Coordinates of C-alpha atoms in Angstrom, one line a residue:
X200 CA 101.0 -69.3 37.2
X201 CA 101.2 -66.7 34.6
X202 CA 97.6 -66.0 34.8
X203 CA 96.8 -67.3 31.3
X204 CA 93.1 -68.8 31.1
X205 CA 93.6 -70.6 27.7
X206 CA 95.6 -70.8 24.5
X207 CA 94.1 -69.0 21.5
X208 CA 93.5 -71.1 18.3
X209 CA 92.7 -70.3 14.6
X210 CA 89.4 -68.8 15.4
X211 CA 91.2 -65.6 16.5
X212 CA 90.5 -64.7 12.8
X213 CA 86.8 -64.5 13.5
X214 CA 85.2 -60.9 14.1
X215 CA 85.9 -61.4 17.9
X216 CA 89.3 -61.2 17.5
X217 CA 91.4 -58.1 18.0
X218 CA 94.8 -57.0 16.5
X219 CA 95.7 -56.8 20.3
X220 CA 95.3 -60.2 20.8
X221 CA 97.0 -61.3 18.0
X222 CA 99.9 -59.5 18.6
X223 CA 100.3 -60.1 22.2
X224 CA 99.7 -63.7 21.7
X225 CA 102.8 -63.6 19.6
X226 CA 104.7 -61.4 21.8
X227 CA 104.1 -64.0 24.9
X228 CA 105.1 -66.8 22.9
X229 CA 108.3 -65.2 22.2
X230 CA 108.8 -63.9 25.6
X231 CA 106.7 -65.1 28.3
X232 CA 108.0 -62.4 30.8
X233 CA 106.5 -59.5 28.6
X234 CA 105.2 -56.7 30.7
X235 CA 101.7 -56.8 29.4
X236 CA 100.5 -53.6 31.0
X237 CA 103.6 -51.9 29.2
X238 CA 102.9 -53.9 25.9
X239 CA 99.2 -52.6 25.8
X240 CA 100.3 -49.1 26.5
X241 CA 103.2 -49.3 23.7
X242 CA 100.4 -51.0 21.2
X243 CA 97.9 -48.5 21.5
X244 CA 100.2 -45.6 21.2
X245 CA 102.0 -47.2 17.9
X246 CA 98.9 -48.4 16.4
X247 CA 96.2 -45.8 17.4
X248 CA 98.0 -42.4 18.0
X249 CA 96.1 -40.0 19.6
X250 CA 93.2 -42.2 20.1
X251 CA 95.5 -44.7 22.3
X252 CA 93.8 -43.9 25.6
X253 CA 89.9 -44.6 24.6
X254 CA 91.2 -47.6 22.6
X255 CA 93.1 -48.8 25.5
X256 CA 90.0 -48.5 27.7
X257 CA 87.9 -50.3 25.4
X258 CA 90.3 -53.3 25.4
X259 CA 90.5 -53.4 29.0
X260 CA 86.6 -53.4 29.1
X261 CA 86.6 -56.4 26.9
X262 CA 89.2 -58.1 28.8
X263 CA 87.1 -57.5 31.9
X264 CA 84.2 -58.7 30.3
X265 CA 85.7 -62.2 29.2
X266 CA 86.9 -62.3 32.9
X267 CA 83.6 -61.9 34.1
X268 CA 82.1 -64.3 31.7
X269 CA 80.4 -67.6 33.3
X270 CA 82.2 -70.0 31.3
X271 CA 85.6 -70.8 32.3
X272 CA 86.8 -71.0 28.3
X273 CA 85.0 -68.3 26.5
X274 CA 85.1 -69.6 23.1
X275 CA 84.9 -67.6 19.8
X276 CA 81.4 -67.8 19.2
X277 CA 80.3 -67.4 23.1
X278 CA 78.5 -64.1 23.0
X279 CA 77.4 -64.2 26.4
X280 CA 79.9 -61.8 27.6
X281 CA 78.9 -58.9 25.0
X282 CA 76.0 -57.9 27.4
X283 CA 73.9 -54.8 26.3
X284 CA 76.1 -52.5 28.9
X285 CA 79.5 -53.9 27.7
X286 CA 78.5 -53.2 24.1
X287 CA 77.1 -49.6 24.8
X288 CA 80.4 -48.7 26.8
X289 CA 82.4 -50.0 24.0
X290 CA 80.9 -47.8 21.4
X291 CA 81.3 -45.0 23.6
X292 CA 85.0 -45.8 23.7
X293 CA 85.3 -45.8 20.0
X294 CA 83.3 -42.5 19.8
X295 CA 85.9 -40.9 21.9
X296 CA 88.6 -42.5 19.8
X297 CA 87.1 -41.1 16.5
X298 CA 87.0 -37.6 17.8
X299 CA 90.6 -37.7 18.8
X300 CA 91.6 -39.3 15.3
X301 CA 90.3 -36.3 13.6
X302 CA 90.5 -36.7 9.8
X303 CA 93.3 -39.2 9.7
X304 CA 91.9 -41.6 7.3
X305 CA 94.2 -44.5 8.2
X306 CA 93.5 -44.3 11.8
X307 CA 89.6 -44.0 11.3
X308 CA 90.0 -47.2 8.9
X309 CA 91.7 -49.0 12.2
X310 CA 88.9 -47.8 14.2
X311 CA 86.2 -48.9 12.0
X312 CA 87.7 -52.5 12.0
X313 CA 87.1 -52.3 15.9
X314 CA 83.3 -50.7 15.3
X315 CA 82.5 -53.6 12.7
X316 CA 83.4 -56.2 15.5
X317 CA 80.8 -54.5 17.7
X318 CA 78.0 -54.2 15.2
X319 CA 78.7 -57.8 13.8
X320 CA 78.2 -59.0 17.4
X321 CA 75.0 -57.1 17.7
X322 CA 74.2 -58.8 14.2
X323 CA 74.8 -62.4 15.6
X324 CA 72.9 -61.6 19.1
X325 CA 70.1 -60.2 17.2
X326 CA 69.8 -62.9 14.5
X327 CA 69.5 -65.6 17.2
X328 CA 66.2 -63.9 18.3
X329 CA 64.7 -62.8 15.1
X330 CA 62.7 -66.1 14.4
X331 CA 60.5 -65.5 17.9
X332 CA 60.7 -62.0 17.6
X333 CA 60.3 -60.8 14.0
X334 CA 60.2 -56.9 14.7
X335 CA 63.8 -57.3 15.4
X336 CA 64.4 -57.5 11.6
X337 CA 64.5 -54.1 11.2
X338 CA 67.2 -53.7 13.7
X339 CA 69.3 -56.4 12.1
X340 CA 68.9 -54.7 8.6
X341 CA 69.8 -51.6 10.1
X342 CA 73.0 -53.0 11.4
X343 CA 73.9 -54.9 8.5
X344 CA 73.5 -51.7 6.5
X345 CA 76.1 -49.9 9.0
X346 CA 78.5 -52.7 8.6
X347 CA 78.1 -52.7 4.8
X348 CA 78.8 -49.1 4.8
X349 CA 82.1 -49.2 6.9
X350 CA 83.2 -52.0 4.7
X351 CA 82.9 -50.4 1.5
X352 CA 84.4 -47.0 2.8
X353 CA 87.3 -48.3 4.4
X354 CA 87.6 -51.3 1.9
X355 CA 88.0 -53.8 4.9
X356 CA 88.0 -57.6 4.1
X357 CA 85.5 -59.6 5.9
X358 CA 85.9 -63.4 6.3
X359 CA 83.4 -65.8 4.5
X360 CA 81.3 -66.7 7.6
X361 CA 81.0 -62.8 8.2
X362 CA 79.8 -62.3 4.5
X363 CA 77.1 -65.2 5.0
X364 CA 75.4 -63.4 7.9
X365 CA 76.0 -59.8 6.6
X366 CA 74.5 -60.4 3.2
X367 CA 72.6 -57.3 2.5
X368 CA 70.9 -58.7 -0.8
X369 CA 68.0 -60.1 1.5
X370 CA 65.5 -57.6 2.6
X371 CA 63.4 -58.9 5.1
X372 CA 59.6 -58.1 4.8
X373 CA 59.1 -56.3 8.0
X374 CA 56.0 -54.8 7.3
X375 CA 54.4 -58.4 6.8
X376 CA 56.5 -59.9 10.0
X377 CA 55.3 -57.1 12.3
X378 CA 51.8 -57.1 11.2
X379 CA 48.7 -58.5 12.8
X380 CA 48.3 -62.2 11.9
X381 CA 45.0 -62.7 10.7
X382 CA 45.2 -66.3 9.7
X383 CA 47.4 -69.2 9.7
X384 CA 46.7 -71.1 6.5
X385 CA 46.2 -75.1 6.9
X386 CA 49.5 -77.2 7.1
X387 CA 47.8 -79.7 4.4
X388 CA 47.9 -78.4 0.9
X389 CA 47.6 -80.0 -2.6
X390 CA 51.1 -80.8 -4.3
X391 CA 52.2 -81.9 -7.8
X392 CA 55.7 -82.1 -9.2
X393 CA 56.5 -80.5 -12.5
X394 CA 59.9 -82.3 -13.7
X395 CA 59.5 -80.7 -17.3
X396 CA 58.6 -77.2 -16.1
X397 CA 55.5 -77.4 -17.9
X398 CA 53.0 -75.8 -15.4
X399 CA 53.1 -72.2 -16.5
X400 CA 52.7 -73.0 -20.1
X401 CA 49.7 -75.4 -19.3
X402 CA 48.4 -72.3 -16.8
X403 CA 48.4 -74.5 -13.6
X404 CA 47.8 -71.6 -11.8
X405 CA 44.5 -71.1 -13.0
X406 CA 43.3 -74.6 -12.3
X407 CA 40.2 -75.1 -10.3
X408 CA 40.4 -79.1 -10.4
X409 CA 43.0 -80.6 -8.2
X410 CA 41.8 -84.2 -8.1
X411 CA 45.3 -85.6 -9.5
X412 CA 47.2 -83.6 -6.9
X413 CA 48.5 -85.3 -3.9
X414 CA 48.4 -83.9 0.0
X415 CA 51.6 -82.6 1.5
X416 CA 52.6 -80.6 4.8
X417 CA 53.8 -77.4 4.3
X418 CA 55.6 -77.6 7.6
X419 CA 58.5 -79.6 6.1
X420 CA 60.5 -80.2 2.9
X421 CA 59.1 -82.2 0.2
X422 CA 62.0 -84.6 0.1
X423 CA 61.0 -86.0 3.5
X424 CA 57.5 -86.6 2.3
X425 CA 57.8 -89.2 -0.5
X426 CA 60.0 -87.1 -3.2
X427 CA 63.6 -87.9 -2.1
X428 CA 66.1 -86.2 -4.2
X429 CA 63.8 -84.3 -6.1
X430 CA 64.8 -80.7 -7.4
X431 CA 63.4 -78.4 -9.9
X432 CA 59.9 -77.3 -10.0
X433 CA 56.7 -78.4 -8.0
X434 CA 53.3 -76.8 -7.3
X435 CA 51.5 -76.3 -4.3
X436 CA 47.6 -75.4 -4.1
X437 CA 45.2 -74.4 -1.4
X438 CA 41.4 -73.4 -1.3
X439 CA 41.0 -71.1 1.7
X440 CA 38.7 -68.7 3.0
X441 CA 40.7 -65.6 3.7
X442 CA 38.8 -62.8 6.2
X443 CA 38.2 -59.5 5.5
X444 CA 40.3 -57.0 7.4
X445 CA 40.4 -53.1 7.6
X446 CA 44.1 -53.0 7.7
X447 CA 45.7 -50.8 4.6
X448 CA 47.7 -53.6 3.7
X449 CA 47.6 -57.3 3.7
X450 CA 50.3 -60.0 2.9
X451 CA 50.9 -63.5 2.5
X452 CA 53.9 -64.4 4.5
X453 CA 55.8 -67.6 4.1
X454 CA 58.0 -68.3 7.1
X455 CA 60.4 -70.4 4.7
X456 CA 60.3 -71.3 1.1
X457 CA 63.3 -73.6 -0.2
X458 CA 64.2 -71.8 -2.3
X459 CA 62.4 -69.3 -4.6
X460 CA 58.5 -69.3 -5.4
X461 CA 55.8 -67.7 -7.7
X462 CA 52.1 -66.8 -6.4
X463 CA 49.0 -66.7 -7.8
X464 CA 45.5 -66.4 -6.1
X465 CA 42.5 -67.1 -8.1
X466 CA 44.5 -67.3 -11.1
X467 CA 45.8 -63.9 -11.0
X468 CA 49.7 -63.7 -10.8
X469 CA 50.5 -61.7 -7.5
X470 CA 54.3 -61.6 -7.3
X471 CA 57.5 -63.7 -6.5
X472 CA 60.8 -64.2 -4.7
X473 CA 63.3 -61.5 -5.5
X474 CA 67.0 -62.2 -4.5
X475 CA 69.5 -65.3 -4.5
X476 CA 68.2 -68.6 -3.9
X477 CA 71.1 -69.6 -1.6
X478 CA 70.2 -66.6 0.6
X479 CA 66.4 -67.0 0.6
X480 CA 66.0 -70.4 1.3
X481 CA 65.6 -70.4 5.2
X482 CA 64.2 -66.6 5.3
X483 CA 60.8 -65.2 5.6
X484 CA 59.3 -64.2 2.4
X485 CA 56.1 -62.2 1.7
X486 CA 53.7 -60.9 -1.2
X487 CA 51.1 -58.1 -0.8
X488 CA 47.9 -59.6 -1.5
X489 CA 45.9 -56.3 -0.9
X490 CA 42.9 -56.1 -3.1
X491 CA 43.7 -59.3 -4.8
X492 CA 41.5 -61.8 -2.9
X493 CA 38.0 -62.0 -2.3
X494 CA 37.4 -61.2 1.4
X495 CA 35.3 -63.8 3.6
X496 CA 35.1 -66.1 0.2
X497 CA 36.9 -69.2 -0.7
X498 CA 40.3 -68.1 -2.7
X499 CA 42.3 -70.7 -4.5
X500 CA 46.0 -70.2 -3.7
X501 CA 48.6 -71.7 -5.9
X502 CA 52.5 -71.5 -5.4
X503 CA 55.1 -72.7 -7.8
X504 CA 58.5 -73.3 -6.1
X505 CA 61.9 -73.6 -7.7
X506 CA 64.6 -75.5 -6.0
X507 CA 67.9 -75.9 -7.1
X508 CA 69.5 -78.5 -4.7
X509 CA 69.4 -80.4 -1.6
X510 CA 66.0 -79.8 0.4
X511 CA 63.0 -78.1 -1.4
X512 CA 59.6 -76.7 -1.0
X513 CA 57.4 -74.5 1.5
X514 CA 58.8 -76.0 5.0
X515 CA 57.4 -73.6 7.4
X516 CA 53.8 -72.3 8.1
X517 CA 52.2 -69.6 6.0
X518 CA 50.2 -66.6 7.2
X519 CA 48.1 -64.2 6.2
X520 CA 49.1 -60.8 8.1
X521 CA 47.8 -57.2 8.1
X522 CA 49.3 -53.9 8.8
X523 CA 48.6 -50.0 8.4
X524 CA 51.8 -49.4 6.8

């Protein structure tokens, strides 16, 4: 009867919540007859001062987006309401608000919280698409950097889920991801566990005889292929003919390795994972192999994988890609 569509819950503490929503909910619980329009005016005037007008327009636009969303109950993680048009207009409102704020740091910090919500939403929406559109990794990285810059400048706390998604320690291999796919390596490799971590000392990376290694798929973890509960080190090997390419850079691209790896080709060390295992385990990783393989000839690719816990191993396809930059 009062026009309320639903009662909010603890998810109001996510990035999608606004200080207006939290304060207005508390006020309506105290007095359901509160004049909402007047409260909105008062709130923006008190909290945002000279920037009140564009911030009020921002809140009204977001409310309109929720009202026009296809779902009756717009949940905290329903990003459908944040269309490109809604986000663009919201950023314009904040641009106007920042101009009105001038050099007032406390007010700029409040506006930065609103900006972070918009940029974080964009990160969420792009992150849902990057697996099928890897060229978007560059945009995701740019947005994460922008959010991180605002967080540091204004010392703004973020929730745990936000930190998980905004982790800036991971730098996606954009060149490898956006390069031309030259070759998808076979799904079946050869595999040998290394429970004592003796493989490097015994130079398994330089082996040419893999008769005692067992076949394994690199499209799923080793736990599901006869090695349940196994953590630690294990080795993968593959003989493969890598075609020649005139591109300036050639990469070996792993769609996902759980968790970290070291790579050798024809017994020569190429490179390894750089970053935290807990961050890397489900993300693309790549090593540049330009000039490090024999074109149009058989090459021996050997990968040592280290897993701390849970599932482990190379568990998504591996590619040779090429790029001119």
